[in-house]
Coordinates of C-alpha atoms in Angstrom, one line a residue:
Chain A
X1 CA 0.0 0.0 0.0
X2 CA 2.9 2.4 0.9
X3 CA 4.4 1.5 -2.4
X4 CA 1.2 2.4 -4.3
X5 CA 0.9 5.7 -2.4
X6 CA 4.5 6.6 -3.2
X7 CA 3.9 6.1 -6.9
X8 CA 0.6 7.9 -6.6
X9 CA 2.2 10.8 -4.8
X10 CA 4.9 11.0 -7.5
X11 CA 2.3 11.0 -10.2
X12 CA 0.2 13.6 -8.4
X13 CA 3.2 16.0 -8.0
X14 CA 4.0 15.7 -11.6
X15 CA 0.5 16.6 -12.6
X16 CA 0.5 19.5 -10.1
X17 CA 3.5 21.0 -11.9
X18 CA 2.0 20.4 -15.4
X19 CA 1.6 23.9 -16.8
X20 CA -0.6 22.8 -19.6
X21 CA -3.1 21.4 -17.2
X22 CA -3.2 24.7 -15.3
X23 CA -3.7 26.6 -18.6
X24 CA -6.5 24.3 -19.6
X25 CA -8.2 24.7 -16.2
X26 CA -7.9 28.5 -16.4
X27 CA -9.2 28.4 -20.0
X28 CA -12.3 26.4 -18.9
X29 CA -13.0 28.7 -16.0
X30 CA -12.7 31.8 -18.2
X31 CA -15.0 30.2 -20.8
X32 CA -17.6 29.4 -18.1
X33 CA -17.4 33.0 -16.8
X34 CA -17.7 34.4 -20.3
X35 CA -20.6 32.4 -21.3
X36 CA -22.6 31.9 -18.1
X37 CA -22.2 35.0 -16.0
X38 CA -23.5 37.6 -18.4
X39 CA -26.8 35.8 -18.3
X40 CA -27.0 36.1 -14.5
X41 CA -29.4 39.0 -14.7
X42 CA -32.4 39.4 -12.4
X43 CA -35.2 37.0 -13.5
X44 CA -33.0 35.1 -16.0
X45 CA -31.7 31.6 -15.7
X46 CA -28.0 31.2 -16.3
X47 CA -27.0 29.1 -19.3
X48 CA -26.0 25.9 -17.5
X49 CA -22.6 26.6 -15.8
X50 CA -22.9 23.1 -14.2
X51 CA -23.0 21.5 -17.6
X52 CA -20.0 23.4 -18.9
X53 CA -18.0 22.8 -15.7
X54 CA -18.7 19.0 -15.9
X55 CA -17.8 18.9 -19.6
X56 CA -14.7 20.8 -18.8
X57 CA -13.8 18.3 -16.1
X58 CA -14.3 15.5 -18.6
X59 CA -11.9 17.2 -20.9
X60 CA -9.3 17.6 -18.1
X61 CA -9.8 13.9 -17.2
X62 CA -9.0 13.0 -20.8
X63 CA -5.9 15.1 -20.7
X64 CA -4.8 13.6 -17.4
X65 CA -5.5 10.0 -18.5
X66 CA -3.7 10.4 -21.8
X67 CA -0.6 12.0 -20.2
X68 CA -0.1 9.7 -17.2
X69 CA 2.2 7.3 -18.9
X70 CA 3.5 9.6 -21.7
X71 CA 5.3 12.0 -19.3
X72 CA 7.0 9.2 -17.5
X73 CA 8.2 7.7 -20.9
X74 CA 9.6 11.1 -21.9
X75 CA 11.7 11.7 -18.8
X76 CA 13.0 8.3 -18.0
X77 CA 10.9 7.7 -14.9
X78 CA 9.1 4.9 -16.7
X79 CA 12.3 2.8 -16.8
X80 CA 13.3 4.0 -13.3
X81 CA 10.1 2.7 -11.8
X82 CA 9.8 -0.5 -13.8
X83 CA 13.4 -1.5 -12.9
X84 CA 12.4 -1.5 -9.2
X85 CA 10.8 -4.6 -7.6
X86 CA 7.3 -3.7 -8.5
X87 CA 5.0 -5.2 -11.1
X88 CA 3.5 -3.4 -14.1
X89 CA 0.1 -3.6 -12.4
X90 CA 1.4 -1.8 -9.3
X91 CA 3.0 0.9 -11.3
X92 CA -0.1 1.5 -13.5
X93 CA -2.4 1.5 -10.5
X94 CA -0.2 3.9 -8.6
X95 CA -0.1 6.2 -11.6
X96 CA -3.9 5.9 -11.9
X97 CA -4.4 6.7 -8.2
X98 CA -2.3 9.9 -8.7
X99 CA -4.5 10.8 -11.7
X100 CA -7.7 10.2 -9.7
X101 CA -6.3 12.4 -6.8
X102 CA -5.7 15.2 -9.3
X103 CA -9.1 14.8 -10.7
X104 CA -10.6 15.0 -7.2
X105 CA -8.6 18.2 -6.6
X106 CA -9.9 19.8 -9.8
X107 CA -13.4 18.6 -9.0
X108 CA -13.6 19.8 -5.4
X109 CA -11.6 23.0 -5.7
X110 CA -12.7 25.0 -8.7
X111 CA -15.2 23.1 -10.7
X112 CA -17.6 21.8 -8.2
X113 CA -18.1 25.3 -6.8
X114 CA -19.6 26.3 -10.1
X115 CA -21.8 23.3 -10.0
X116 CA -22.9 24.2 -6.5
X117 CA -23.5 27.8 -7.4
X118 CA -25.6 26.6 -10.3
X119 CA -27.5 24.2 -8.2
X120 CA -28.2 26.6 -5.3
X121 CA -29.3 29.2 -7.8
X122 CA -31.9 26.8 -9.1
X123 CA -32.8 25.9 -5.5
X124 CA -32.8 22.1 -6.1
X125 CA -34.9 19.6 -4.2
X126 CA -32.5 18.8 -1.4
X127 CA -29.0 17.7 -0.6
X128 CA -29.6 14.2 -1.9
X129 CA -30.1 15.4 -5.4
X130 CA -27.0 17.6 -5.2
X131 CA -24.8 14.7 -4.1
X132 CA -26.3 12.6 -6.9
X133 CA -25.5 15.3 -9.4
X134 CA -21.9 15.6 -8.2
X135 CA -21.5 11.8 -8.1
X136 CA -22.8 11.6 -11.7
X137 CA -20.3 14.2 -12.9
X138 CA -17.4 12.6 -11.1
X139 CA -18.2 9.1 -12.3
X140 CA -18.3 10.2 -15.9
X141 CA -15.0 12.1 -15.6
X142 CA -13.5 9.0 -14.0
X143 CA -14.7 6.9 -16.9
X144 CA -13.1 9.3 -19.3
X145 CA -9.9 9.2 -17.3
X146 CA -9.8 5.4 -17.4
X147 CA -10.7 5.3 -21.1
X148 CA -7.9 7.8 -21.9
X149 CA -5.4 5.8 -19.9
X150 CA -6.5 2.6 -21.7
X151 CA -6.1 4.2 -25.2
X152 CA -2.8 5.9 -24.3
X153 CA -1.2 2.6 -23.2
X154 CA -0.2 2.2 -26.8
X155 CA 1.7 5.5 -26.6
X156 CA -0.6 7.5 -28.9
X157 CA -1.1 10.4 -26.5
X158 CA -2.0 13.1 -28.9
X159 CA -4.3 10.9 -30.9
X160 CA -6.1 9.8 -27.7
X161 CA -6.5 13.4 -26.6
X162 CA -8.0 14.5 -30.0
X163 CA -10.1 11.3 -30.4
X164 CA -11.7 11.5 -27.0
X165 CA -12.3 15.3 -27.1
X166 CA -14.2 14.8 -30.4
X167 CA -16.0 11.9 -28.8
X168 CA -16.9 14.0 -25.8
X169 CA -18.5 16.7 -28.0
X170 CA -20.2 14.1 -30.3
X171 CA -21.8 12.7 -27.2
X172 CA -24.1 15.7 -27.1
X173 CA -25.3 15.0 -30.7
X174 CA -28.1 12.6 -29.9
X175 CA -29.8 15.5 -28.0
X176 CA -30.7 17.0 -31.4
X177 CA -31.9 13.7 -32.9
X178 CA -35.4 12.3 -32.6
X179 CA -36.5 11.4 -29.0
X180 CA -36.1 7.7 -29.6
X181 CA -32.4 8.0 -30.0
X182 CA -32.2 10.2 -27.0
X183 CA -33.8 7.6 -24.7
X184 CA -31.6 4.9 -26.1
X185 CA -28.6 7.1 -25.5
X186 CA -29.6 7.7 -21.9
X187 CA -29.5 4.0 -21.3
X188 CA -25.8 3.6 -22.4
X189 CA -24.2 7.0 -21.9
X190 CA -24.5 8.3 -18.3
X191 CA -23.2 11.7 -19.4
X192 CA -26.5 12.3 -21.3
X193 CA -28.3 12.5 -17.9
X194 CA -26.5 15.7 -17.2
X195 CA -28.9 17.5 -19.6
X196 CA -31.9 16.5 -17.5
X197 CA -30.0 17.0 -14.3
X198 CA -28.7 20.4 -15.2
X199 CA -31.9 21.8 -16.7
X200 CA -34.2 20.5 -14.0
X201 CA -33.5 19.1 -10.5
X202 CA -31.7 15.8 -10.5
X203 CA -33.9 13.0 -9.4
X204 CA -33.4 9.6 -7.7
X205 CA -33.4 7.8 -11.1
X206 CA -30.0 9.4 -11.7
X207 CA -28.4 6.8 -9.4
X208 CA -28.5 4.3 -12.3
X209 CA -26.2 6.4 -14.6
X210 CA -23.9 7.2 -11.6
X211 CA -23.4 3.4 -11.1
X212 CA -23.0 2.9 -14.8
X213 CA -20.3 5.6 -14.9
X214 CA -18.3 3.8 -12.2
X215 CA -18.7 0.5 -14.0
X216 CA -17.4 2.0 -17.2
X217 CA -14.4 3.5 -15.3
X218 CA -13.6 0.1 -13.7
X219 CA -14.0 -1.7 -17.0
X220 CA -11.7 0.6 -18.9
X221 CA -9.2 0.4 -16.1
X222 CA -9.2 -3.4 -16.3
X223 CA -8.7 -3.2 -20.1
X224 CA -5.8 -0.8 -19.5
X225 CA -4.1 -3.3 -17.1
X226 CA -4.5 -6.1 -19.6
X227 CA -3.1 -4.1 -22.4
X228 CA -0.2 -2.7 -20.3
X229 CA 0.9 -6.2 -19.2
X230 CA 1.5 -7.3 -22.7
X231 CA 2.9 -4.1 -24.2
X232 CA 6.5 -3.7 -25.4
X233 CA 7.8 -0.8 -23.4
X234 CA 11.0 -0.1 -25.3
Chain B
X1 CA 34.1 -15.7 -10.6
X2 CA 30.3 -15.4 -10.3
X3 CA 28.7 -14.0 -13.4
X4 CA 26.2 -11.2 -12.5
X5 CA 25.0 -10.4 -16.0
X6 CA 25.5 -12.1 -19.3
X7 CA 24.2 -11.3 -22.7
X8 CA 24.9 -14.1 -25.1
X9 CA 24.2 -13.5 -28.8
X10 CA 21.1 -11.5 -28.0
X11 CA 19.2 -10.4 -31.0
X12 CA 16.2 -8.1 -31.2
X13 CA 14.3 -7.0 -34.2
X14 CA 11.9 -4.4 -32.8
X15 CA 8.2 -4.2 -33.8
X16 CA 7.5 -1.9 -36.7
X17 CA 8.0 1.7 -35.8
X18 CA 10.1 1.0 -32.8
X19 CA 13.9 1.5 -32.4
X20 CA 16.5 -0.8 -30.8
X21 CA 18.1 -3.4 -33.0
X22 CA 20.5 -5.9 -31.6
X23 CA 22.3 -8.3 -33.9
X24 CA 23.9 -10.7 -31.5
X25 CA 25.0 -8.6 -28.5
X26 CA 27.4 -10.5 -26.3
X27 CA 29.0 -9.2 -23.1
X28 CA 29.4 -10.1 -19.5
X29 CA 29.7 -8.5 -16.0
X30 CA 31.2 -10.7 -13.3
X31 CA 31.4 -10.1 -9.6
X32 CA 34.0 -7.4 -8.7
X33 CA 34.2 -6.2 -12.3
X34 CA 33.8 -2.8 -13.8
X35 CA 32.5 -3.0 -17.3
X36 CA 31.5 -0.4 -19.8
X37 CA 29.5 -0.9 -23.0
X38 CA 30.5 1.9 -25.2
X39 CA 28.8 2.9 -28.4
X40 CA 27.1 5.5 -30.5
X41 CA 23.5 6.3 -29.3
X42 CA 22.1 4.3 -32.3
X43 CA 24.4 1.3 -31.7
X44 CA 21.7 -0.5 -29.7
X45 CA 23.2 0.1 -26.2
X46 CA 20.0 1.7 -25.0
X47 CA 18.2 -1.5 -25.8
X48 CA 20.1 -3.3 -23.1
X49 CA 18.2 -2.1 -20.0
X50 CA 14.7 -2.7 -21.5
X51 CA 15.7 -6.2 -22.4
X52 CA 17.2 -6.8 -19.0
X53 CA 14.2 -5.6 -17.1
X54 CA 11.7 -7.4 -19.4
X55 CA 10.3 -4.3 -20.9
X56 CA 11.2 -5.5 -24.4
X57 CA 11.5 -9.0 -25.8
X58 CA 14.6 -10.4 -27.4
X59 CA 14.1 -12.4 -30.6
X60 CA 17.1 -14.6 -29.9
X61 CA 20.0 -15.3 -27.6
X62 CA 20.2 -15.7 -23.8
X63 CA 20.2 -13.2 -21.0
X64 CA 21.4 -14.5 -17.7
X65 CA 20.8 -12.3 -14.7
X66 CA 22.4 -13.0 -11.3
X67 CA 23.1 -16.6 -12.2
X68 CA 20.0 -17.6 -14.0
X69 CA 17.7 -16.7 -16.9
X70 CA 14.8 -14.4 -16.2
X71 CA 14.1 -11.6 -13.7
X72 CA 11.9 -11.8 -10.6
X73 CA 11.2 -9.4 -7.8
X74 CA 14.0 -10.7 -5.6
X75 CA 16.6 -10.2 -8.4
X76 CA 15.2 -6.7 -9.1
X77 CA 16.0 -5.8 -5.5
X78 CA 19.6 -6.6 -6.1
X79 CA 19.9 -4.5 -9.2
X80 CA 20.3 -0.7 -9.2
X81 CA 19.6 1.3 -12.3
X82 CA 19.6 5.0 -13.1
X83 CA 18.3 5.9 -16.6
X84 CA 20.1 8.7 -18.3
X85 CA 17.2 11.1 -18.9
X86 CA 15.7 10.6 -15.5
X87 CA 14.2 13.9 -14.3
X88 CA 13.7 14.5 -10.6
X89 CA 10.2 14.1 -9.3
X90 CA 8.8 17.7 -8.8
X91 CA 8.8 19.2 -5.4
X92 CA 10.8 16.5 -3.7
X93 CA 13.8 17.0 -1.5
X94 CA 17.0 14.8 -1.4
X95 CA 15.7 13.2 1.9
X96 CA 12.3 12.5 0.4
X97 CA 13.9 11.0 -2.7
X98 CA 15.9 8.5 -0.6
X99 CA 12.7 7.6 1.2
X100 CA 10.8 7.2 -2.2
X101 CA 13.7 5.0 -3.3
X102 CA 13.3 2.9 -0.1
X103 CA 9.6 2.5 -0.7
X104 CA 10.0 1.5 -4.3
X105 CA 12.7 -1.1 -3.3
X106 CA 10.7 -2.4 -0.5
X107 CA 13.2 -1.9 2.3
X108 CA 12.9 0.1 5.5
X109 CA 15.2 3.1 5.9
X110 CA 15.3 4.3 9.5
X111 CA 16.1 8.0 9.9
X112 CA 19.4 7.2 11.7
X113 CA 20.6 5.0 8.8
X114 CA 19.5 7.6 6.2
X115 CA 21.2 10.4 8.0
X116 CA 24.5 8.5 8.4
X117 CA 24.5 7.5 4.8
X118 CA 23.8 11.1 3.7
X119 CA 26.7 12.2 5.8
X120 CA 28.9 9.5 4.2
X121 CA 28.1 10.8 0.7
X122 CA 28.3 14.5 1.7
X123 CA 24.7 15.1 1.0
X124 CA 23.6 15.7 4.5
X125 CA 23.9 19.5 4.4
X126 CA 21.7 19.5 1.3
X127 CA 19.1 17.1 2.5
X128 CA 16.2 19.6 2.5
X129 CA 17.0 21.0 -0.9
X130 CA 14.6 20.4 -3.7
X131 CA 16.0 18.1 -6.4
X132 CA 15.0 20.4 -9.2
X133 CA 17.1 23.2 -7.7
X134 CA 20.3 21.1 -7.5
X135 CA 23.1 21.5 -9.9
X136 CA 23.4 18.6 -12.4
X137 CA 26.4 17.0 -10.7
X138 CA 24.9 17.0 -7.3
X139 CA 21.6 15.6 -8.7
X140 CA 23.6 12.8 -10.3
X141 CA 25.4 12.1 -7.1
X142 CA 22.0 11.9 -5.3
X143 CA 20.7 9.4 -7.9
X144 CA 23.8 7.3 -7.7
X145 CA 24.0 7.4 -3.9
X146 CA 20.3 6.5 -3.5
X147 CA 20.7 3.6 -6.0
X148 CA 23.4 2.1 -3.8
X149 CA 21.0 1.6 -0.9
X150 CA 20.7 -1.2 0.2
X151 CA 23.9 -2.7 -1.3
X152 CA 22.9 -3.9 -4.7
X153 CA 24.9 -6.7 -6.4
X154 CA 24.7 -5.1 -9.9
X155 CA 24.6 -1.4 -10.7
X156 CA 23.8 0.0 -14.1
X157 CA 24.3 3.6 -15.0
X158 CA 23.7 5.4 -18.3
X159 CA 26.1 8.1 -19.5
X160 CA 27.2 8.7 -15.9
X161 CA 30.2 10.9 -16.9
X162 CA 28.0 13.5 -18.6
X163 CA 26.9 15.0 -15.3
X164 CA 30.0 14.5 -13.2
X165 CA 32.3 17.3 -12.3
X166 CA 35.6 17.4 -10.4
X167 CA 33.9 17.7 -7.0
X168 CA 31.5 14.8 -7.3
X169 CA 33.8 12.5 -9.3
X170 CA 35.9 11.4 -6.3
X171 CA 32.8 10.7 -4.3
X172 CA 31.2 8.6 -7.0
X173 CA 34.5 7.0 -7.5
X174 CA 34.6 5.9 -3.8
X175 CA 31.0 4.7 -3.9
X176 CA 31.6 2.5 -7.0
X177 CA 34.9 1.2 -5.6
X178 CA 32.8 0.0 -2.5
X179 CA 30.4 -1.8 -4.8
X180 CA 33.3 -3.6 -6.6
X181 CA 35.1 -4.4 -3.3
X182 CA 31.9 -6.1 -2.0
X183 CA 31.9 -8.4 -5.1
X184 CA 29.3 -6.4 -6.8
X185 CA 29.4 -5.5 -10.5
X186 CA 29.2 -2.1 -12.2
X187 CA 27.9 -1.8 -15.8
X188 CA 28.2 1.6 -17.5
X189 CA 26.4 2.2 -20.7
X190 CA 28.2 5.1 -22.3
X191 CA 28.1 7.1 -25.5
X192 CA 31.4 8.8 -24.7
X193 CA 34.5 8.5 -22.7
X194 CA 34.4 10.9 -19.7
X195 CA 35.7 11.3 -16.2
X196 CA 34.4 8.1 -14.7
X197 CA 35.5 5.9 -17.6
X198 CA 39.0 7.5 -17.4
X199 CA 39.2 7.1 -13.6
X200 CA 38.2 3.5 -13.5
X201 CA 39.6 2.0 -16.7
X202 CA 36.7 -0.4 -17.0
X203 CA 36.8 -3.4 -19.3
X204 CA 35.1 -2.2 -22.4
X205 CA 32.8 -3.7 -25.1
X206 CA 32.7 -1.6 -28.2
X207 CA 29.2 -1.6 -29.6
X208 CA 28.6 -0.9 -33.3
X209 CA 25.3 -1.5 -35.2
X210 CA 23.7 -3.7 -32.5
X211 CA 26.6 -5.9 -31.5
X212 CA 30.0 -5.8 -29.9
X213 CA 32.6 -5.0 -32.6
X214 CA 35.4 -5.8 -30.1
X215 CA 36.4 -5.6 -26.5
X216 CA 39.4 -4.4 -24.5
X217 CA 40.7 -1.6 -22.5
X218 CA 40.3 2.2 -23.0
X219 CA 43.5 2.3 -25.0
X220 CA 42.0 -0.1 -27.5
X221 CA 39.8 2.6 -28.7
X222 CA 42.7 3.8 -30.8
X223 CA 43.2 0.3 -32.2
X224 CA 42.7 0.1 -36.0
X225 CA 40.2 -2.3 -37.3
X226 CA 39.6 -3.3 -40.9
X227 CA 36.2 -3.9 -42.3
X228 CA 35.1 -5.1 -45.7
X229 CA 32.2 -3.9 -47.7
X230 CA 31.1 -7.0 -49.7
X231 CA 28.3 -7.0 -52.3
X232 CA 26.8 -10.5 -52.7
X233 CA 24.1 -11.9 -55.0
X234 CA 22.1 -14.7 -53.4
X235 CA 22.7 -14.9 -49.7
X236 CA 21.5 -17.4 -47.1
X237 CA 19.5 -16.4 -44.1
X238 CA 22.1 -18.0 -41.7
X239 CA 24.9 -15.7 -43.0
X240 CA 23.0 -12.6 -42.0
X241 CA 23.3 -13.6 -38.3
X242 CA 26.9 -15.0 -38.4
X243 CA 29.6 -13.7 -36.2
X244 CA 31.7 -11.1 -38.0
X245 CA 28.8 -9.6 -40.0
X246 CA 28.4 -6.1 -38.7
X247 CA 25.5 -5.0 -40.9
X248 CA 23.4 -5.9 -43.9
X249 CA 21.9 -3.6 -46.4
X250 CA 19.4 -4.9 -48.9
X251 CA 19.8 -3.4 -52.3
X252 CA 17.4 -4.1 -55.2
X253 CA 19.2 -7.1 -56.7
X254 CA 22.0 -7.8 -54.1
X255 CA 23.0 -7.4 -50.5
X256 CA 25.8 -5.2 -49.1
X257 CA 27.5 -6.7 -46.1
X258 CA 29.8 -5.0 -43.7
X259 CA 32.2 -7.6 -42.4
X260 CA 35.1 -7.6 -39.9
X261 CA 38.2 -8.3 -41.9
X262 CA 39.3 -11.0 -39.4
X263 CA 36.1 -13.0 -40.1
X264 CA 36.4 -12.7 -43.9
X265 CA 38.0 -16.0 -44.8
X266 CA 35.4 -18.0 -42.8
X267 CA 32.5 -16.0 -44.2
X268 CA 33.8 -16.2 -47.7
X269 CA 33.6 -19.9 -47.5
X270 CA 30.0 -19.8 -46.2
X271 CA 28.9 -17.5 -49.0
X272 CA 30.4 -19.6 -51.7
X273 CA 29.2 -22.9 -50.2
X274 CA 25.6 -21.5 -50.0
X275 CA 25.7 -20.6 -53.7
X276 CA 26.2 -16.9 -53.3
X277 CA 28.1 -14.8 -55.9
X278 CA 30.6 -12.2 -54.5
X279 CA 30.2 -9.2 -56.7
X280 CA 32.7 -6.8 -55.1
X281 CA 34.9 -6.5 -52.0
X282 CA 36.1 -3.1 -50.7
X283 CA 38.4 -2.7 -47.7
X284 CA 38.2 0.1 -45.3
X285 CA 40.3 0.9 -42.2
X286 CA 39.0 2.7 -39.1
X287 CA 40.1 3.5 -35.6
X288 CA 37.5 2.0 -33.3
X289 CA 37.0 5.4 -31.8
X290 CA 36.1 6.9 -35.2
X291 CA 33.8 4.0 -36.0
X292 CA 31.9 4.3 -32.7
X293 CA 31.7 8.1 -33.0
X294 CA 32.3 8.5 -29.3

């Protein structure tokens, strides 16, 4: 356990000093302020800062996931760690924990406040709904983090980043298709629930997509482990 | 003498798009020995650590580590390795780095032991300094000192001399002498001859195009070697992997082989017996140093 925490701490510190991540976060916050706050006029409903914040968090999760291994490969720490008496699984899981810790920091420090402001502004139907909404957002971001890690195991960092960002924006597309598609989409993509959750008050039925989000995250993580075990690392 | 590491005719043809060809690498590090594998960055020397730690797969040959084939966790504990491009973990002090090293190597490092060791290597006054703020030579000393805890049997360093100055060289010198004295082995992978190589006079393997072109002392770098550029029509697969063949280039209707002059008479027979036609033979002389570009 100490070993995993040591790798996680290393990974977290590396992400903390990643300037690109800081710029991306700042960019997302500026975008939210630009688009949402001008609409905060008396009697008007702001244009979904919660949705923007959660989408932004997904994007940051994709960035983190796709860079977890790439940065280590570039600066030699990859070989340093794997020459130590630890398995590939331990190394990958330690790195993943560091990524999750960074995601939690981003989630609880700047982005969740925006979601909370949004929620309080709309005076939701209780703390339970608020927690569900937060859980939903975090589970989806976690799934994106795992998916990015899984895809980047093959070293295609930039391709992973571009592919998943496009996928993230395409995931909104079924909203504009006939209702049949939308209800089908709601069944498989938990992120789709954000629309209903951000426009109205999140209800108890959102628990299903929250669980689905965590299942996806776990599944992609398992795939990442399987792929990483077999990969040629030189 | 106990063999700590042995590469015997190790070959590696990397997957498409990846680097690191070895064409029959052979070298050995025994207990109490100081060995240097010297070669140009593209000579395949950087493929040695990944193969050793199981991060890449060899397509042929044998790698014996600490007496047997294969690498397990127990063996890994006895090997210290510092990669050449290793950047310090951000925001970490020397003291914390030693502790991280201890966690990763699964051994306990009590504060008293850590402090006495830091004093031994003259790092104690700097123990609270951030690694990223250290000058390159002190950083290198930190990596090397940390890697020597707790007394590994085999230590492997990459381009160690690049970041060593007159102040840290004697300290590193003392540390490495201790390793060798305790029947450990030191393997340097170097792309040039620097302070450490000059201080220790290690036994050297000269790597060229994925295999050892020769071996000897530092002075042998100035030795002259003769190679032959031979163009052959119709060549057997076995010949490509024979000893003495340095490289093979496939041209449209023939092959161009670079062959050590000392192996020519043997290889000529092989070519003719396998039905190959020798189209041309050109001799060229090099000093090993020039050939390795080190």
